[in-house]
Amino acid sequence: MVKKTKKPSNPDLSIKLCGVMFENPTVLFSGIYESPQDLINASKNGAGAITTKSVSIGLREGHPQPRIVKFDHGFINSVGLKNPGLEKAKEELKKMLLESKSPVIASIFADKTSDFQKLAKEITEVKPHILELNLSCPNVEGEFGRPFATDAKISAKVVRAVKKVSKKVPVIAKLTPNVLDIKEIARAVEGAGADGISAINTIGPGMIIDIKTKKAKLGNKRGGVSGPAIKPVAIRCIFDIYEAVKIPIIGGGGITTGEDAIEIIMAGATAVGIGSAVYLRGRNVFSEICKEMKVFMKKEGYKSLKEIRGAAH
Ligand code: SIN
């Protein structure tokens, strides 16, 4: 008699983050795509959630070209928070909310707590699924000083002010790895009422020099470093944040494959931020990463992401 073997079931990649259901844990990080149509297409191409470019009150033209340069193990970028400003961004957000197949995370940026609050009030009226506070862009220090996320008290102050006006929209704080103790910042934003954390923003700033022209390759000379080169730093930051707080984490930084995604979930991430991998692997990166995650999970006998979240602790 032939013995019946049980077929391994398809692993479940769905997650719930801040009360919002995602079909899979991949999240398009902010700033990768500018146009609403590209963001909508990312949702159609399998992104579990999409994050808009960080929006400021007024239009920003961004830094001089080139704004992104590739190197052997990643990228360096200095876009300078180019965005159309609040009014146009609200219209774009409405379109994304209508047409996206996956939840939309609206990202905002300001250089003053009061402007963060104004942006949060106006953007949450459009009802994005989640609001991201970009406290950590490393490319505008010349204009605005050090990123808010390098200071626990200031980060907490911004979160507190935003939570007063954000209604039912969950608020997540995007943190920088460019600090001595990311746990301190994570605890501060959690204490101020943040519903989640997104990490990491780019490392640096760094610089790449063209040795023929003897000039920095980026228009703005210095820029944030991303891509596979920074993955070990991202993994350590997520590991540290998971130890420090109870709120969920969108963890990313150099995540390029399904196995990278599994690794950052084992460090403690609930969702997985995908950024530079879009440039490296193309628009289908989200569905490919999900496929690769399932291959690993099936092989190891895992049925859901709950079984591996934080497993490295
Ligand atoms: C930029 O626009 O320069 C990058 C955005 C960021 O790192 O937050």
Tab-separated table of C-alpha atoms and ligand atoms in Angstrom:
chain	number	residue	atom	x	y	z
A	1	MET	CA	0.000	0.000	0.000
A	2	VAL	CA	1.279	3.445	-0.924
A	3	LYS	CA	1.609	5.628	2.149
A	4	LYS	CA	-0.061	9.047	1.740
A	5	THR	CA	2.341	11.911	2.427
A	6	LYS	CA	0.827	15.231	3.525
A	7	LYS	CA	1.576	18.026	1.019
A	8	PRO	CA	3.237	20.994	2.838
A	9	SER	CA	0.716	23.873	2.930
A	10	ASN	CA	1.494	27.196	1.306
A	11	PRO	CA	3.126	29.447	3.951
A	12	ASP	CA	1.000	32.429	4.964
A	13	LEU	CA	2.822	35.739	4.422
A	14	SER	CA	0.000	38.005	5.580
A	15	ILE	CA	0.638	40.381	8.465
A	16	LYS	CA	-1.252	42.905	10.552
A	17	LEU	CA	0.645	46.114	11.260
A	18	CYS	CA	-0.874	48.849	13.440
A	19	GLY	CA	-4.280	47.245	12.866
A	20	VAL	CA	-3.892	47.271	9.056
A	21	MET	CA	-3.882	43.977	7.115
A	22	PHE	CA	-1.127	43.481	4.507
A	23	GLU	CA	-1.261	40.532	2.083
A	24	ASN	CA	2.488	40.159	2.479
A	25	PRO	CA	5.152	41.924	4.556
A	26	THR	CA	6.950	43.815	1.747
A	27	VAL	CA	6.655	47.600	1.966
A	28	LEU	CA	7.879	49.935	-0.746
A	29	PHE	CA	10.064	52.378	1.200
A	30	SER	CA	9.544	56.107	0.754
A	31	GLY	CA	11.402	57.958	-1.991
A	32	ILE	CA	11.971	55.092	-4.403
A	33	TYR	CA	9.164	56.141	-6.737
A	34	GLU	CA	7.972	59.714	-7.150
A	35	SER	CA	4.988	59.436	-9.450
A	36	PRO	CA	1.692	58.188	-8.006
A	37	GLN	CA	1.285	55.861	-11.001
A	38	ASP	CA	4.627	54.163	-10.256
A	39	LEU	CA	3.544	53.664	-6.644
A	40	ILE	CA	0.198	52.219	-7.752
A	41	ASN	CA	2.051	49.888	-10.133
A	42	ALA	CA	4.259	48.719	-7.239
A	43	SER	CA	1.086	47.678	-5.406
A	44	LYS	CA	-0.063	45.819	-8.535
A	45	ASN	CA	3.357	44.193	-8.756
A	46	GLY	CA	2.982	42.670	-5.315
A	47	ALA	CA	4.092	45.254	-2.719
A	48	GLY	CA	2.302	44.506	0.556
A	49	ALA	CA	2.104	48.269	1.169
A	50	ILE	CA	3.430	51.387	-0.551
A	51	THR	CA	4.964	54.506	1.007
A	52	THR	CA	4.725	57.903	-0.682
A	53	LYS	CA	7.652	60.287	-1.109
A	54	SER	CA	7.972	62.438	2.021
A	55	VAL	CA	5.809	65.529	1.602
A	56	SER	CA	6.594	68.996	2.946
A	57	ILE	CA	4.264	72.001	3.177
A	58	GLY	CA	5.798	73.818	0.231
A	59	LEU	CA	7.081	72.422	-3.065
A	60	ARG	CA	10.754	71.365	-2.994
A	61	GLU	CA	12.814	71.215	-6.194
A	62	GLY	CA	15.384	68.877	-4.664
A	63	HIS	CA	19.161	68.853	-4.975
A	64	PRO	CA	21.129	69.189	-8.235
A	65	GLN	CA	21.581	66.120	-10.473
A	66	PRO	CA	22.915	63.499	-10.308
A	67	ARG	CA	20.835	62.578	-7.281
A	68	ILE	CA	21.615	58.883	-7.146
A	69	VAL	CA	24.836	57.029	-7.937
A	70	LYS	CA	25.528	53.290	-7.867
A	71	PHE	CA	28.671	51.792	-6.365
A	72	ASP	CA	29.838	48.176	-6.037
A	73	HIS	CA	27.663	47.264	-3.058
A	74	GLY	CA	24.835	49.767	-3.076
A	75	PHE	CA	23.782	53.314	-3.831
A	76	ILE	CA	24.349	56.807	-2.569
A	77	ASN	CA	21.526	59.322	-2.945
A	78	SER	CA	20.818	62.929	-2.231
A	79	VAL	CA	17.423	63.817	-3.623
A	80	GLY	CA	16.842	66.634	-1.144
A	81	LEU	CA	13.231	65.653	-0.401
A	82	LYS	CA	11.974	66.705	-3.841
A	83	ASN	CA	8.160	66.783	-3.676
A	84	PRO	CA	5.225	68.793	-5.043
A	85	GLY	CA	4.136	70.270	-1.686
A	86	LEU	CA	1.090	69.585	0.464
A	87	GLU	CA	-1.804	70.596	-1.813
A	88	LYS	CA	-0.702	68.570	-4.846
A	89	ALA	CA	0.405	65.706	-2.580
A	90	LYS	CA	-3.110	65.481	-1.135
A	91	GLU	CA	-4.563	65.047	-4.635
A	92	GLU	CA	-1.946	62.417	-5.457
A	93	LEU	CA	-2.688	60.587	-2.221
A	94	LYS	CA	-6.409	60.471	-3.048
A	95	LYS	CA	-5.592	58.834	-6.396
A	96	MET	CA	-3.306	56.292	-4.721
A	97	LEU	CA	-5.921	55.435	-2.132
A	98	LEU	CA	-8.462	54.817	-4.880
A	99	GLU	CA	-6.232	52.765	-7.154
A	100	SER	CA	-3.685	51.005	-4.948
A	101	LYS	CA	-4.251	47.308	-4.338
A	102	SER	CA	-2.385	47.544	-1.035
A	103	PRO	CA	-2.395	49.894	1.974
A	104	VAL	CA	-0.885	53.346	1.468
A	105	ILE	CA	1.545	54.860	3.959
A	106	ALA	CA	1.732	58.651	3.606
A	107	SER	CA	5.139	60.043	4.543
A	108	ILE	CA	5.605	63.617	5.758
A	109	PHE	CA	8.624	65.776	6.494
A	110	ALA	CA	9.051	69.160	8.199
A	111	ASP	CA	11.782	71.123	9.936
A	112	LYS	CA	9.517	72.371	12.758
A	113	THR	CA	7.194	70.507	15.126
A	114	SER	CA	4.331	72.880	14.243
A	115	ASP	CA	4.722	72.113	10.523
A	116	PHE	CA	4.751	68.364	11.218
A	117	GLN	CA	1.495	68.900	13.072
A	118	LYS	CA	-0.052	70.944	10.250
A	119	LEU	CA	0.983	68.338	7.658
A	120	ALA	CA	-0.327	65.500	9.807
A	121	LYS	CA	-3.680	67.235	10.307
A	122	GLU	CA	-4.169	67.863	6.591
A	123	ILE	CA	-2.849	64.545	5.294
A	124	THR	CA	-4.839	62.421	7.761
A	125	GLU	CA	-8.018	64.116	6.496
A	126	VAL	CA	-7.409	62.184	3.249
A	127	LYS	CA	-7.288	58.977	5.354
A	128	PRO	CA	-4.099	57.138	4.418
A	129	HIS	CA	-3.857	53.733	6.090
A	130	ILE	CA	-0.760	54.817	8.060
A	131	LEU	CA	1.146	58.091	8.512
A	132	GLU	CA	4.961	58.007	8.483
A	133	LEU	CA	6.959	60.808	10.092
A	134	ASN	CA	10.271	61.106	8.286
A	135	LEU	CA	12.445	62.272	11.180
A	136	SER	CA	15.644	61.044	9.597
A	137	CYS	CA	16.587	62.381	6.133
A	138	PRO	CA	20.389	62.821	6.177
A	139	ASN	CA	20.455	65.015	3.056
A	140	VAL	CA	19.082	68.323	4.294
A	141	GLU	CA	21.358	68.934	7.275
A	142	GLY	CA	22.840	72.012	5.572
A	143	GLU	CA	19.357	73.556	5.394
A	144	PHE	CA	17.673	72.343	8.572
A	145	GLY	CA	20.351	71.028	10.928
A	146	ARG	CA	20.720	67.504	12.236
A	147	PRO	CA	17.793	65.124	11.665
A	148	PHE	CA	15.218	65.109	14.482
A	149	ALA	CA	15.714	61.361	14.926
A	150	THR	CA	19.214	61.963	16.304
A	151	ASP	CA	17.606	63.454	19.426
A	152	ALA	CA	15.217	61.460	21.632
A	153	LYS	CA	13.472	64.493	23.174
A	154	ILE	CA	12.828	66.257	19.876
A	155	SER	CA	11.604	63.037	18.234
A	156	ALA	CA	9.179	62.480	21.107
A	157	LYS	CA	7.976	66.102	20.893
A	158	VAL	CA	7.135	65.706	17.194
A	159	VAL	CA	5.301	62.411	17.766
A	160	ARG	CA	3.299	63.893	20.655
A	161	ALA	CA	2.271	66.913	18.565
A	162	VAL	CA	1.258	64.735	15.607
A	163	LYS	CA	-0.716	62.285	17.752
A	164	LYS	CA	-2.916	65.189	18.900
A	165	VAL	CA	-4.198	65.695	15.341
A	166	SER	CA	-3.770	62.344	13.574
A	167	LYS	CA	-7.262	61.066	14.435
A	168	LYS	CA	-7.500	57.283	13.940
A	169	VAL	CA	-4.594	57.061	11.476
A	170	PRO	CA	-1.706	55.095	13.034
A	171	VAL	CA	1.558	57.033	13.242
A	172	ILE	CA	4.979	55.501	12.640
A	173	ALA	CA	8.336	57.233	13.107
A	174	LYS	CA	11.122	56.663	10.568
A	175	LEU	CA	14.418	56.466	12.416
A	176	THR	CA	18.029	56.973	11.433
A	177	PRO	CA	20.822	54.468	12.105
A	178	ASN	CA	23.227	57.409	12.488
A	179	VAL	CA	23.029	57.478	16.287
A	180	LEU	CA	24.960	55.884	19.130
A	181	ASP	CA	21.869	54.355	20.739
A	182	ILE	CA	18.857	53.699	18.530
A	183	LYS	CA	17.082	52.026	21.486
A	184	GLU	CA	16.873	55.381	23.271
A	185	ILE	CA	15.176	57.011	20.274
A	186	ALA	CA	12.837	54.028	19.812
A	187	ARG	CA	11.756	54.149	23.471
A	188	ALA	CA	11.209	57.909	23.250
A	189	VAL	CA	8.888	57.711	20.227
A	190	GLU	CA	6.998	54.762	21.715
A	191	GLY	CA	6.598	56.699	24.984
A	192	ALA	CA	5.234	59.664	23.021
A	193	GLY	CA	2.519	57.499	21.473
A	194	ALA	CA	3.974	56.250	18.171
A	195	ASP	CA	2.069	53.215	16.904
A	196	GLY	CA	5.083	51.804	15.060
A	197	ILE	CA	8.628	52.401	13.886
A	198	SER	CA	10.155	52.323	10.440
A	199	ALA	CA	13.920	51.836	10.216
A	200	ILE	CA	16.431	52.340	8.857
A	201	ASN	CA	16.848	55.462	6.783
A	202	THR	CA	20.120	55.689	4.855
A	203	ILE	CA	23.541	55.651	6.513
A	204	GLY	CA	26.029	58.475	6.400
A	205	PRO	CA	26.098	60.782	4.652
A	206	GLY	CA	28.782	59.231	2.482
A	207	MET	CA	30.638	60.387	-0.621
A	208	ILE	CA	31.947	58.917	-3.877
A	209	ILE	CA	34.663	60.712	-5.842
A	210	ASP	CA	35.280	60.286	-9.572
A	211	ILE	CA	39.067	59.943	-9.669
A	212	LYS	CA	39.289	61.143	-13.289
A	213	THR	CA	37.404	64.412	-12.761
A	214	LYS	CA	38.499	64.626	-9.094
A	215	LYS	CA	34.944	65.632	-8.200
A	216	ALA	CA	32.239	64.142	-6.007
A	217	LYS	CA	29.837	62.143	-8.183
A	218	LEU	CA	26.625	63.367	-6.536
A	219	GLY	CA	25.338	66.832	-7.401
A	220	ASN	CA	25.033	67.528	-3.674
A	221	LYS	CA	28.432	65.856	-3.044
A	222	ARG	CA	27.297	64.012	0.120
A	223	GLY	CA	24.413	61.538	0.275
A	224	GLY	CA	22.772	58.710	2.205
A	225	VAL	CA	24.151	55.206	1.600
A	226	SER	CA	21.739	52.326	0.903
A	227	GLY	CA	21.720	48.849	-0.622
A	228	PRO	CA	23.305	45.505	0.315
A	229	ALA	CA	26.338	47.218	1.912
A	230	ILE	CA	24.203	48.470	4.812
A	231	LYS	CA	22.202	45.313	5.536
A	232	PRO	CA	24.208	44.206	8.613
A	233	VAL	CA	23.661	47.632	10.196
A	234	ALA	CA	19.928	47.414	9.449
A	235	ILE	CA	19.692	43.945	10.988
A	236	ARG	CA	21.449	45.125	14.158
A	237	CYS	CA	19.234	48.235	14.426
A	238	ILE	CA	16.032	46.177	14.105
A	239	PHE	CA	17.395	43.665	16.641
A	240	ASP	CA	18.070	46.552	19.075
A	241	ILE	CA	14.703	48.262	18.495
A	242	TYR	CA	12.841	44.974	19.010
A	243	GLU	CA	14.550	44.592	22.378
A	244	ALA	CA	13.604	48.129	23.380
A	245	VAL	CA	9.921	48.513	22.390
A	246	LYS	CA	6.642	46.648	21.964
A	247	ILE	CA	5.304	48.544	18.916
A	248	PRO	CA	5.718	46.898	15.482
A	249	ILE	CA	8.641	47.641	13.195
A	250	ILE	CA	8.909	48.061	9.435
A	251	GLY	CA	12.519	46.905	9.051
A	252	GLY	CA	14.625	47.496	5.979
A	253	GLY	CA	18.021	48.597	4.730
A	254	GLY	CA	19.672	46.612	1.955
A	255	ILE	CA	17.003	43.904	1.899
A	256	THR	CA	17.307	42.363	-1.564
A	257	THR	CA	16.201	38.712	-1.399
A	258	GLY	CA	13.612	36.566	0.337
A	259	GLU	CA	16.296	35.250	2.664
A	260	ASP	CA	17.252	38.833	3.608
A	261	ALA	CA	13.571	39.438	4.414
A	262	ILE	CA	13.469	36.346	6.631
A	263	GLU	CA	16.638	37.546	8.380
A	264	ILE	CA	15.215	40.964	9.266
A	265	ILE	CA	11.954	39.377	10.475
A	266	MET	CA	14.021	37.083	12.700
A	267	ALA	CA	15.667	40.271	14.060
A	268	GLY	CA	12.177	41.508	14.988
A	269	ALA	CA	10.573	43.247	12.002
A	270	THR	CA	6.863	42.764	11.338
A	271	ALA	CA	7.040	44.226	7.817
A	272	VAL	CA	10.028	44.477	5.469
A	273	GLY	CA	11.046	47.744	3.801
A	274	ILE	CA	12.208	47.400	0.200
A	275	GLY	CA	14.167	50.299	-1.320
A	276	SER	CA	17.335	49.946	-3.386
A	277	ALA	CA	16.350	46.377	-4.345
A	278	VAL	CA	13.812	47.923	-6.733
A	279	TYR	CA	16.743	49.415	-8.700
A	280	LEU	CA	18.718	46.157	-8.488
A	281	ARG	CA	15.985	43.632	-9.317
A	282	GLY	CA	13.312	45.631	-11.120
A	283	ARG	CA	9.618	46.192	-10.570
A	284	ASN	CA	8.761	42.544	-9.812
A	285	VAL	CA	11.045	42.516	-6.793
A	286	PHE	CA	8.116	42.349	-4.353
A	287	SER	CA	6.548	39.187	-5.756
A	288	GLU	CA	9.982	37.619	-6.254
A	289	ILE	CA	10.974	38.264	-2.643
A	290	CYS	CA	7.662	36.751	-1.487
A	291	LYS	CA	8.258	33.656	-3.636
A	292	GLU	CA	11.757	33.264	-2.185
A	293	MET	CA	10.429	33.651	1.360
A	294	LYS	CA	7.905	30.893	0.718
A	295	VAL	CA	10.587	28.562	-0.672
A	296	PHE	CA	12.640	29.004	2.507
A	297	MET	CA	9.622	28.656	4.798
A	298	LYS	CA	8.373	25.515	3.079
A	299	LYS	CA	11.831	23.942	3.262
A	300	GLU	CA	12.141	24.746	6.962
A	301	GLY	CA	8.538	23.804	7.782
A	302	TYR	CA	7.297	27.281	8.801
A	303	LYS	CA	3.643	28.043	8.147
A	304	SER	CA	3.431	31.699	9.125
A	305	LEU	CA	5.674	34.664	9.847
A	306	LYS	CA	4.623	34.640	13.515
A	307	GLU	CA	6.797	31.554	13.933
A	308	ILE	CA	9.954	33.412	12.926
A	309	ARG	CA	9.365	36.994	14.095
A	310	GLY	CA	12.057	37.905	16.619
A	311	ALA	CA	13.336	34.320	16.537
A	312	ALA	CA	16.954	35.484	16.659
A	313	HIS	CA	16.512	36.815	20.203
B	1	SIN	C1	16.192	62.552	0.066
B	1	SIN	O1	15.135	62.987	-0.408
B	1	SIN	O2	17.254	63.165	-0.038
B	1	SIN	C2	16.198	61.228	0.788
B	1	SIN	C3	15.041	61.077	1.701
B	1	SIN	C4	15.396	60.448	3.008
B	1	SIN	O3	16.486	59.877	3.161
B	1	SIN	O4	14.602	60.538	3.948
